[in-house]
PDB file of N, CA and C in Angstrom:
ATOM      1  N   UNK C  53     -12.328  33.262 -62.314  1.00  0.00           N
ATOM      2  CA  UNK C  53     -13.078  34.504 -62.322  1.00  0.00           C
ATOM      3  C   UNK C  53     -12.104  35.670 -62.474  1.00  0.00           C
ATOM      4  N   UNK C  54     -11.944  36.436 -63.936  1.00  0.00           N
ATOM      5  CA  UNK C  54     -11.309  37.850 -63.904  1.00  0.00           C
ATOM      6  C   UNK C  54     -10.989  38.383 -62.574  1.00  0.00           C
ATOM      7  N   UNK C  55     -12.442  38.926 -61.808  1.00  0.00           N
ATOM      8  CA  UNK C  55     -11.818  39.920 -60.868  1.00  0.00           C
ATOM      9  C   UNK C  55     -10.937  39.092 -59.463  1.00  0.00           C
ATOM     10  N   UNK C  56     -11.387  37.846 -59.621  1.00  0.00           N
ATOM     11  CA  UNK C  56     -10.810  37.439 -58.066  1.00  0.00           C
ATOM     12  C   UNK C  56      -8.906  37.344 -58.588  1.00  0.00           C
ATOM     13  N   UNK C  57      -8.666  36.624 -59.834  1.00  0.00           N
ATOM     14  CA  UNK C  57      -7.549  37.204 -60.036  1.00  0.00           C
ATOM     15  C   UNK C  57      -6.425  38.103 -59.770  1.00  0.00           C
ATOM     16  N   UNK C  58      -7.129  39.748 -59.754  1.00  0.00           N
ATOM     17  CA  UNK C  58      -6.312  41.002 -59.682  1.00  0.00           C
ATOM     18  C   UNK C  58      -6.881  40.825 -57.785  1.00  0.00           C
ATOM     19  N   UNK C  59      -7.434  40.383 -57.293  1.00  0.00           N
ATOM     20  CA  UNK C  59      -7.456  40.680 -55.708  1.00  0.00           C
ATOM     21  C   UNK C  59      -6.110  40.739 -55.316  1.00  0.00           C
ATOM     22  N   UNK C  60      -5.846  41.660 -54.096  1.00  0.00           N
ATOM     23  CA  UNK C  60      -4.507  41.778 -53.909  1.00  0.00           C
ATOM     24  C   UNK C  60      -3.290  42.875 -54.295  1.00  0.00           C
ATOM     25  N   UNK C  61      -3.693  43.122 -55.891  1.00  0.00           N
ATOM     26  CA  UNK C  61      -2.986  44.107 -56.222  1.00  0.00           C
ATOM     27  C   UNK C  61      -3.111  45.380 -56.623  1.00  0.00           C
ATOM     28  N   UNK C  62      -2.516  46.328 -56.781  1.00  0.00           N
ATOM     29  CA  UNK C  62      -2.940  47.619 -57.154  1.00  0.00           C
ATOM     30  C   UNK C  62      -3.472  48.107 -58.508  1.00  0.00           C
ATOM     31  N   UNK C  63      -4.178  48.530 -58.867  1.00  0.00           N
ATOM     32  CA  UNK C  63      -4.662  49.360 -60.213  1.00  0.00           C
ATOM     33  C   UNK C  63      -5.199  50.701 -60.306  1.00  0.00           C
ATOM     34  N   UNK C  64      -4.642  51.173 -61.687  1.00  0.00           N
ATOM     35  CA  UNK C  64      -5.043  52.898 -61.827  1.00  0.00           C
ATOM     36  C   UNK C  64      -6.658  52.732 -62.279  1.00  0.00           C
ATOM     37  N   UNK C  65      -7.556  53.652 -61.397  1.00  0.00           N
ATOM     38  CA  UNK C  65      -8.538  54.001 -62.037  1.00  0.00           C
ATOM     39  C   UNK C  65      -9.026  55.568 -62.319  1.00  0.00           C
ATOM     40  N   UNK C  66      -9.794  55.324 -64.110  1.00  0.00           N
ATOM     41  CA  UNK C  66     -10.174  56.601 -64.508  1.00  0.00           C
ATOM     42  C   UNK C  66     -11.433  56.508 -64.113  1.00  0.00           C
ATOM     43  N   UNK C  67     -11.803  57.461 -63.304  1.00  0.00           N
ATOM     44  CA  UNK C  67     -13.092  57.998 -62.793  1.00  0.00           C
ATOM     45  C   UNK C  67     -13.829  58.571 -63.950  1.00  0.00           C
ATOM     46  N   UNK C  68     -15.057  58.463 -64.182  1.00  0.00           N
ATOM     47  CA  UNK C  68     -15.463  59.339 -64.948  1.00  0.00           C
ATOM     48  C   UNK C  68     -16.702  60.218 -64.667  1.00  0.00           C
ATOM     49  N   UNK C  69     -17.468  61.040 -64.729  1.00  0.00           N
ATOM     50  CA  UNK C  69     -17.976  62.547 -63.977  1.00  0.00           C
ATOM     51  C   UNK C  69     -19.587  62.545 -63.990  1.00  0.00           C
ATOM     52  N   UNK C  70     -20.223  61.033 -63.966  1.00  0.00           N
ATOM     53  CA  UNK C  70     -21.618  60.838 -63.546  1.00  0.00           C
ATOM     54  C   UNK C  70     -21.722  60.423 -62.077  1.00  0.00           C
ATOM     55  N   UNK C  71     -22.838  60.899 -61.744  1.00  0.00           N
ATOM     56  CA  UNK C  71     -23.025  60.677 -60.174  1.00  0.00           C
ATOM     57  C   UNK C  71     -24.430  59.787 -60.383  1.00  0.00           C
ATOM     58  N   UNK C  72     -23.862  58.415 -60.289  1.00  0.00           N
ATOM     59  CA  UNK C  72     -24.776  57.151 -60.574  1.00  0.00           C
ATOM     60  C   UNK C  72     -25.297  56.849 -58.993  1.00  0.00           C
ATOM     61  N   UNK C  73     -26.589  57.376 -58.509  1.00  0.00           N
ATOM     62  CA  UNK C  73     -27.149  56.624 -57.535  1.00  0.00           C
ATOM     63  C   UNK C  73     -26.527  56.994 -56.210  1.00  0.00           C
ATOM     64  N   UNK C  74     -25.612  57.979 -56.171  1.00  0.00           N
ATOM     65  CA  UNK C  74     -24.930  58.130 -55.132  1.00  0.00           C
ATOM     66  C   UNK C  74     -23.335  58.161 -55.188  1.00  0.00           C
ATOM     67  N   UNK C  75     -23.058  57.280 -56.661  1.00  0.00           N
ATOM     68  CA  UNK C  75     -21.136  56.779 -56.682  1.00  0.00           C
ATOM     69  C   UNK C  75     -20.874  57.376 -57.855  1.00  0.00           C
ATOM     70  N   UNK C  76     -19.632  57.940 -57.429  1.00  0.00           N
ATOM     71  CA  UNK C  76     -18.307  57.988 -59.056  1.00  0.00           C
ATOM     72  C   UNK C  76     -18.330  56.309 -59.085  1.00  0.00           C
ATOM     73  N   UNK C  77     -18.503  56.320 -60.995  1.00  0.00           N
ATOM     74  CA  UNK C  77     -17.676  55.187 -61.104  1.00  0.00           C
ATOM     75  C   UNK C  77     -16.563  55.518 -62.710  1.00  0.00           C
ATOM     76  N   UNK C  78     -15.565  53.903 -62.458  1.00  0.00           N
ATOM     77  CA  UNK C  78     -14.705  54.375 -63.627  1.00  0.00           C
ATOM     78  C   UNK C  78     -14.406  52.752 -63.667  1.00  0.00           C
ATOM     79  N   UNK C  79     -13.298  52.855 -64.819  1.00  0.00           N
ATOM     80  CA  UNK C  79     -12.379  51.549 -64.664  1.00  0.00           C
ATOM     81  C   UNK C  79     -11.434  51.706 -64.735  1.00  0.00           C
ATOM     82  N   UNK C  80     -10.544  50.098 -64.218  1.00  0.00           N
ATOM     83  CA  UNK C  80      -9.310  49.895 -64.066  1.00  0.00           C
ATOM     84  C   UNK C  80      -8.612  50.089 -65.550  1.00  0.00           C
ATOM     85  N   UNK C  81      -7.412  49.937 -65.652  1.00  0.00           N
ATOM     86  CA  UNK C  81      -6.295  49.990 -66.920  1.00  0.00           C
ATOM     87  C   UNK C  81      -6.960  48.510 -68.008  1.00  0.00           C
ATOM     88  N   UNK C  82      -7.430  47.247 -66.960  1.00  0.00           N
ATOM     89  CA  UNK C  82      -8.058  46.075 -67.475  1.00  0.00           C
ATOM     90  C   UNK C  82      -9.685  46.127 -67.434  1.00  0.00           C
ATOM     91  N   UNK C  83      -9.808  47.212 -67.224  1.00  0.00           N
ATOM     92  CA  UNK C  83     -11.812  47.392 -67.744  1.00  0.00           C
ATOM     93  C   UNK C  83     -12.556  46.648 -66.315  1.00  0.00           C
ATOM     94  N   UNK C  84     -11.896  46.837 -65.319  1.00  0.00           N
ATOM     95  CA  UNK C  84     -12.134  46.120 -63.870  1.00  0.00           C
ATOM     96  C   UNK C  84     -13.372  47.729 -63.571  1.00  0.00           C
ATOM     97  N   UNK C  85     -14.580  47.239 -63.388  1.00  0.00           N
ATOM     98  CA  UNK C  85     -15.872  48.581 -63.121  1.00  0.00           C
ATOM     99  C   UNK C  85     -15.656  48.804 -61.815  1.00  0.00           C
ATOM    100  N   UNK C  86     -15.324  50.038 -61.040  1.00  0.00           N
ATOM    101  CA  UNK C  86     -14.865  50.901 -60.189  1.00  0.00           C
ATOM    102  C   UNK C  86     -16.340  51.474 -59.535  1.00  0.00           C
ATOM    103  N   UNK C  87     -16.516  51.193 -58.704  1.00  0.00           N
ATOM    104  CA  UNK C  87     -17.705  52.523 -57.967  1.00  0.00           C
ATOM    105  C   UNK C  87     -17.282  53.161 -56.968  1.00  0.00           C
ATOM    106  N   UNK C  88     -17.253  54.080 -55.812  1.00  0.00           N
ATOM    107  CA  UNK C  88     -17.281  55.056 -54.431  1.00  0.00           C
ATOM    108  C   UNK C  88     -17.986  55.618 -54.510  1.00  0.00           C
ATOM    109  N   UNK C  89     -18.069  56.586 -52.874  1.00  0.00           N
ATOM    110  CA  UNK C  89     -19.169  57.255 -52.800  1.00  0.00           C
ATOM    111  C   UNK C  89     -18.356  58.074 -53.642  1.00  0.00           C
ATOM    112  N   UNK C  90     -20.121  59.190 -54.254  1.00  0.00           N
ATOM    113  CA  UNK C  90     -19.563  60.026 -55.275  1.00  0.00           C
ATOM    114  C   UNK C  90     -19.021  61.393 -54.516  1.00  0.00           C
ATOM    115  N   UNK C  91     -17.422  61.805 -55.350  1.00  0.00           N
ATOM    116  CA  UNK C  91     -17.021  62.569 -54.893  1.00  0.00           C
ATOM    117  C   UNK C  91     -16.460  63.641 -56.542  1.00  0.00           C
ATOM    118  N   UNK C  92     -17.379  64.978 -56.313  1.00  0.00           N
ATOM    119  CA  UNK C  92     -17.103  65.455 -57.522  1.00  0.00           C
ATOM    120  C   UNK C  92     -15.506  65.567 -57.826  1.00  0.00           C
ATOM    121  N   UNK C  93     -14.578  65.766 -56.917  1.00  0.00           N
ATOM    122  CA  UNK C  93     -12.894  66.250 -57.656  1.00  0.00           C
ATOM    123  C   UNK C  93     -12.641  64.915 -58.098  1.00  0.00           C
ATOM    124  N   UNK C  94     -13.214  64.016 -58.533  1.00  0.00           N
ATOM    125  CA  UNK C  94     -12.428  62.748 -59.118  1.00  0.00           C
ATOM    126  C   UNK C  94     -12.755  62.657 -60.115  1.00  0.00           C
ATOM    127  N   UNK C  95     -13.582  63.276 -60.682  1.00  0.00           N
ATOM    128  CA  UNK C  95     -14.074  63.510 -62.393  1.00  0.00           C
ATOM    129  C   UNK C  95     -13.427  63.206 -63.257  1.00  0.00           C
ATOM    130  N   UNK C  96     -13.069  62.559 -64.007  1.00  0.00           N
ATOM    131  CA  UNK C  96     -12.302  62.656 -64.863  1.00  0.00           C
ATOM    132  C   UNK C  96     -10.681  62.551 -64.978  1.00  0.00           C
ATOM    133  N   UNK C  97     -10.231  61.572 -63.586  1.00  0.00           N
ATOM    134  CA  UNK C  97      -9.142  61.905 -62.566  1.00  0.00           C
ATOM    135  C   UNK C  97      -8.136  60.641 -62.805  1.00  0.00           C
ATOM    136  N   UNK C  98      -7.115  60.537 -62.714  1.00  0.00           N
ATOM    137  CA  UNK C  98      -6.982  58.893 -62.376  1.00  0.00           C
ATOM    138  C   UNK C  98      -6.187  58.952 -60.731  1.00  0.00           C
ATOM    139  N   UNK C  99      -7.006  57.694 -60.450  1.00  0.00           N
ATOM    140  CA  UNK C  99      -6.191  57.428 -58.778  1.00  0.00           C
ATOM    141  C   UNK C  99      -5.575  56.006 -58.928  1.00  0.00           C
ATOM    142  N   UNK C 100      -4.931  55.859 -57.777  1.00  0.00           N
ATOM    143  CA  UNK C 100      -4.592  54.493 -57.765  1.00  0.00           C
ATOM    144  C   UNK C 100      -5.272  53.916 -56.116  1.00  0.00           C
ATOM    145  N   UNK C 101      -5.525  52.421 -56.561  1.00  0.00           N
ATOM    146  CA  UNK C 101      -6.016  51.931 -55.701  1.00  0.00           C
ATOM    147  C   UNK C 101      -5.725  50.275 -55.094  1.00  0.00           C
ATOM    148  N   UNK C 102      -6.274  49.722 -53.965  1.00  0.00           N
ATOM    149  CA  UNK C 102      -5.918  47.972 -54.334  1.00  0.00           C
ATOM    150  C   UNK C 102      -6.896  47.347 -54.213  1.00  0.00           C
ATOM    151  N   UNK C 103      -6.654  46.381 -55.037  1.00  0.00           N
ATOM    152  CA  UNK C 103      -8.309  45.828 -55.220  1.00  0.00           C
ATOM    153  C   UNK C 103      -7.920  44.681 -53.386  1.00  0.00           C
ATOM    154  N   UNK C 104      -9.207  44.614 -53.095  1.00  0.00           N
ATOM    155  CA  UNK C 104      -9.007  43.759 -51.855  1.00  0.00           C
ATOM    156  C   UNK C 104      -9.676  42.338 -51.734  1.00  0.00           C
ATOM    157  N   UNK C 105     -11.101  42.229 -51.819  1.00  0.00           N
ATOM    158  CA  UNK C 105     -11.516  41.215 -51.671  1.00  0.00           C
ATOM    159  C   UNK C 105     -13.196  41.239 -52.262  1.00  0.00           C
ATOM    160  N   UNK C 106     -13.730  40.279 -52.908  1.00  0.00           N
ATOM    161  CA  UNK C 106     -15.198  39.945 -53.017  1.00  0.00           C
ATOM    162  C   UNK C 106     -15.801  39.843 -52.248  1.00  0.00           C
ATOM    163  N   UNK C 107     -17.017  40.755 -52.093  1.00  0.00           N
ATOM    164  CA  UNK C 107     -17.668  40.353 -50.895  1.00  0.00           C
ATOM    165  C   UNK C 107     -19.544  39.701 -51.899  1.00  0.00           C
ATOM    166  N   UNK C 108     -19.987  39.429 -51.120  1.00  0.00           N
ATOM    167  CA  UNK C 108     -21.157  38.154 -51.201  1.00  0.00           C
ATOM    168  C   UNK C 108     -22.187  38.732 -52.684  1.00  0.00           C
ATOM    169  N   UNK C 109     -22.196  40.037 -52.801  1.00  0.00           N
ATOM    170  CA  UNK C 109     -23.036  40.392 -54.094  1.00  0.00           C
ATOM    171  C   UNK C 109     -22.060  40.592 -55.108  1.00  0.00           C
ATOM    172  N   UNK C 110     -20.393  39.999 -55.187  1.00  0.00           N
ATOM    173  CA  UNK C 110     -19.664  39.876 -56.182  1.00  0.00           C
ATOM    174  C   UNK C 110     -19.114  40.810 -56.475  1.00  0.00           C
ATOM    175  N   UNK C 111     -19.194  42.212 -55.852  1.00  0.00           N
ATOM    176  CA  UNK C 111     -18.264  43.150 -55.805  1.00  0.00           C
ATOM    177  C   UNK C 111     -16.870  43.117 -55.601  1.00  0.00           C
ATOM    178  N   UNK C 112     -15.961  43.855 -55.861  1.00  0.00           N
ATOM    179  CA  UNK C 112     -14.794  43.991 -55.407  1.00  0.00           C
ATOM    180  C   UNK C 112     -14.325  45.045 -54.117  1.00  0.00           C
ATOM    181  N   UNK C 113     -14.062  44.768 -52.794  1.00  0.00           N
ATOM    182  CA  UNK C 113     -13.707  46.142 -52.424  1.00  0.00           C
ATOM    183  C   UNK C 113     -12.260  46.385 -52.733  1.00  0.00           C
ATOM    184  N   UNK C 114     -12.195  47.789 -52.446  1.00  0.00           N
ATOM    185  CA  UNK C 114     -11.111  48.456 -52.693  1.00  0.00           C
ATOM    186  C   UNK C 114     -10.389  49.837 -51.801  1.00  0.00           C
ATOM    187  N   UNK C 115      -9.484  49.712 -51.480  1.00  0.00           N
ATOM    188  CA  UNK C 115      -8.814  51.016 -50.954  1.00  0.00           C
ATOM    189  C   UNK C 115      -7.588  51.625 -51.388  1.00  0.00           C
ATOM    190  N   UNK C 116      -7.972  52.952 -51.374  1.00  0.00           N
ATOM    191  CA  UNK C 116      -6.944  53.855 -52.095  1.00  0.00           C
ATOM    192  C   UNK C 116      -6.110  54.978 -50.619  1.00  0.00           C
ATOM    193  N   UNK C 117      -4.780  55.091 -51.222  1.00  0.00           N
ATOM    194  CA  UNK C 117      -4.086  55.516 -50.198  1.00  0.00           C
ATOM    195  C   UNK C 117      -4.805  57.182 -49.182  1.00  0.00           C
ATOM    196  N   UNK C 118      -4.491  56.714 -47.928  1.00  0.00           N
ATOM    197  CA  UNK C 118      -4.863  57.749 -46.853  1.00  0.00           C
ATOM    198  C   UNK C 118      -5.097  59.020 -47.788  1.00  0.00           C
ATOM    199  N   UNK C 119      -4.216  59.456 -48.244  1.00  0.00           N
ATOM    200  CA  UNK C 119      -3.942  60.892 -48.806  1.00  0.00           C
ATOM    201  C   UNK C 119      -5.429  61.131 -49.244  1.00  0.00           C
ATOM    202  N   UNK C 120      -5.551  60.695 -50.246  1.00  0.00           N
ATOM    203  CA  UNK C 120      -7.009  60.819 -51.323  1.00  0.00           C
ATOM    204  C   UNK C 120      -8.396  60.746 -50.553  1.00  0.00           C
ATOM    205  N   UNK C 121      -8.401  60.485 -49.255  1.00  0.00           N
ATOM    206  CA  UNK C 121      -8.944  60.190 -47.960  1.00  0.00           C
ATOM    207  C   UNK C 121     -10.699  59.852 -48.168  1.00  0.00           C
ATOM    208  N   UNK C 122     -10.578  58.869 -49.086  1.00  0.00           N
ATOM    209  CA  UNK C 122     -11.397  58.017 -48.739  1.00  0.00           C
ATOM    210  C   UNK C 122     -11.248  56.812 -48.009  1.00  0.00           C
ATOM    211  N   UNK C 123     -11.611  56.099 -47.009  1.00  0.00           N
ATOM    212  CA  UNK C 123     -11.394  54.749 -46.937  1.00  0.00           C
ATOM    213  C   UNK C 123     -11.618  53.457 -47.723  1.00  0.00           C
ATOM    214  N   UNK C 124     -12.434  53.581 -48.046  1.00  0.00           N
ATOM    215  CA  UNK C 124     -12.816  52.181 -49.269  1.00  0.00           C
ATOM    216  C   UNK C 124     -13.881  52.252 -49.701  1.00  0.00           C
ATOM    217  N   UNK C 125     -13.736  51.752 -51.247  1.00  0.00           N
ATOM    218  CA  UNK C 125     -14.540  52.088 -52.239  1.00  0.00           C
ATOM    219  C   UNK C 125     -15.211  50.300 -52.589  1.00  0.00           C
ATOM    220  N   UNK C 126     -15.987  50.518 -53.604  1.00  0.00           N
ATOM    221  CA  UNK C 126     -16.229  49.541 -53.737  1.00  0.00           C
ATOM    222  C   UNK C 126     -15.976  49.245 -55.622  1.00  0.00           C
ATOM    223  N   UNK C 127     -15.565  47.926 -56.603  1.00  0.00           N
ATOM    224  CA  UNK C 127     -15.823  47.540 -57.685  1.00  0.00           C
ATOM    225  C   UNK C 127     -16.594  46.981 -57.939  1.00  0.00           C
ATOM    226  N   UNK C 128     -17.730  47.238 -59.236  1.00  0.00           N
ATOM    227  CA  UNK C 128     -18.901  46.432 -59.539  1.00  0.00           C
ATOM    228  C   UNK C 128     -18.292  45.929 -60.933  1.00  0.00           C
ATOM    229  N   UNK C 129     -18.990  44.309 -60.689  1.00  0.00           N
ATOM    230  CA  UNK C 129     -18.645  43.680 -61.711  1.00  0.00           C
ATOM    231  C   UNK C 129     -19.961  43.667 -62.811  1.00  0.00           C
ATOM    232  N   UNK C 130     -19.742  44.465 -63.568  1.00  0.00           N
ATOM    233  CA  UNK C 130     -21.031  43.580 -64.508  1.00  0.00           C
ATOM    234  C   UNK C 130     -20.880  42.784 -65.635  1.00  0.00           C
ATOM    235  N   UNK C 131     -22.268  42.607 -66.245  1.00  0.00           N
ATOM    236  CA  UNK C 131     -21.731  41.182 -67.047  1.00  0.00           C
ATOM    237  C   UNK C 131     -22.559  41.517 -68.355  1.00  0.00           C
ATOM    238  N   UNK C 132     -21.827  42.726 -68.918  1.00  0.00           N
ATOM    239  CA  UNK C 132     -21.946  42.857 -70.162  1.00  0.00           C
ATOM    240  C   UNK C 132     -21.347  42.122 -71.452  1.00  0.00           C
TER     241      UNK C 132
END
């Protein structure tokens, strides 16, 4: 499985400036689908983050450093 792969390590994501349902989403450098709660200054932004672990609806979570002060975000995988 692609995403269980990158679990573990870090990746840049470009946010991009729709507020889907509640979340920014973007992708990784490898097209890995990014969601958090939505926070407008990430528009169009790149952060870095680590992907962490799958949880049961096949998501990826993820956390990005203190500074940027979210605690953890989540990656959606879809299956386009």
């Amino acid at each position: 499985h692609f995403y269980e792969e990158h679990l573990g390590s870090r990746a840049t994501v470009l946010f991009e400036h729709d507020n889907v349902e509640g979340y920014i989403e973007g992708f990784t450098e490898n097209y890995i689908r990014v969601a958090a709660p939505y926070e407008p200054s990430w528009a169009n932004t790149l952060k870095e983050v680590a992907l962490k672990r799958m949880d049961a609806r096949g998501l990826v979570e993820i956390e990005v450093p203190a500074e940027i002060g979210v605690h953890s975000l989540v990656a959606r995988q879809t299956n386009d």
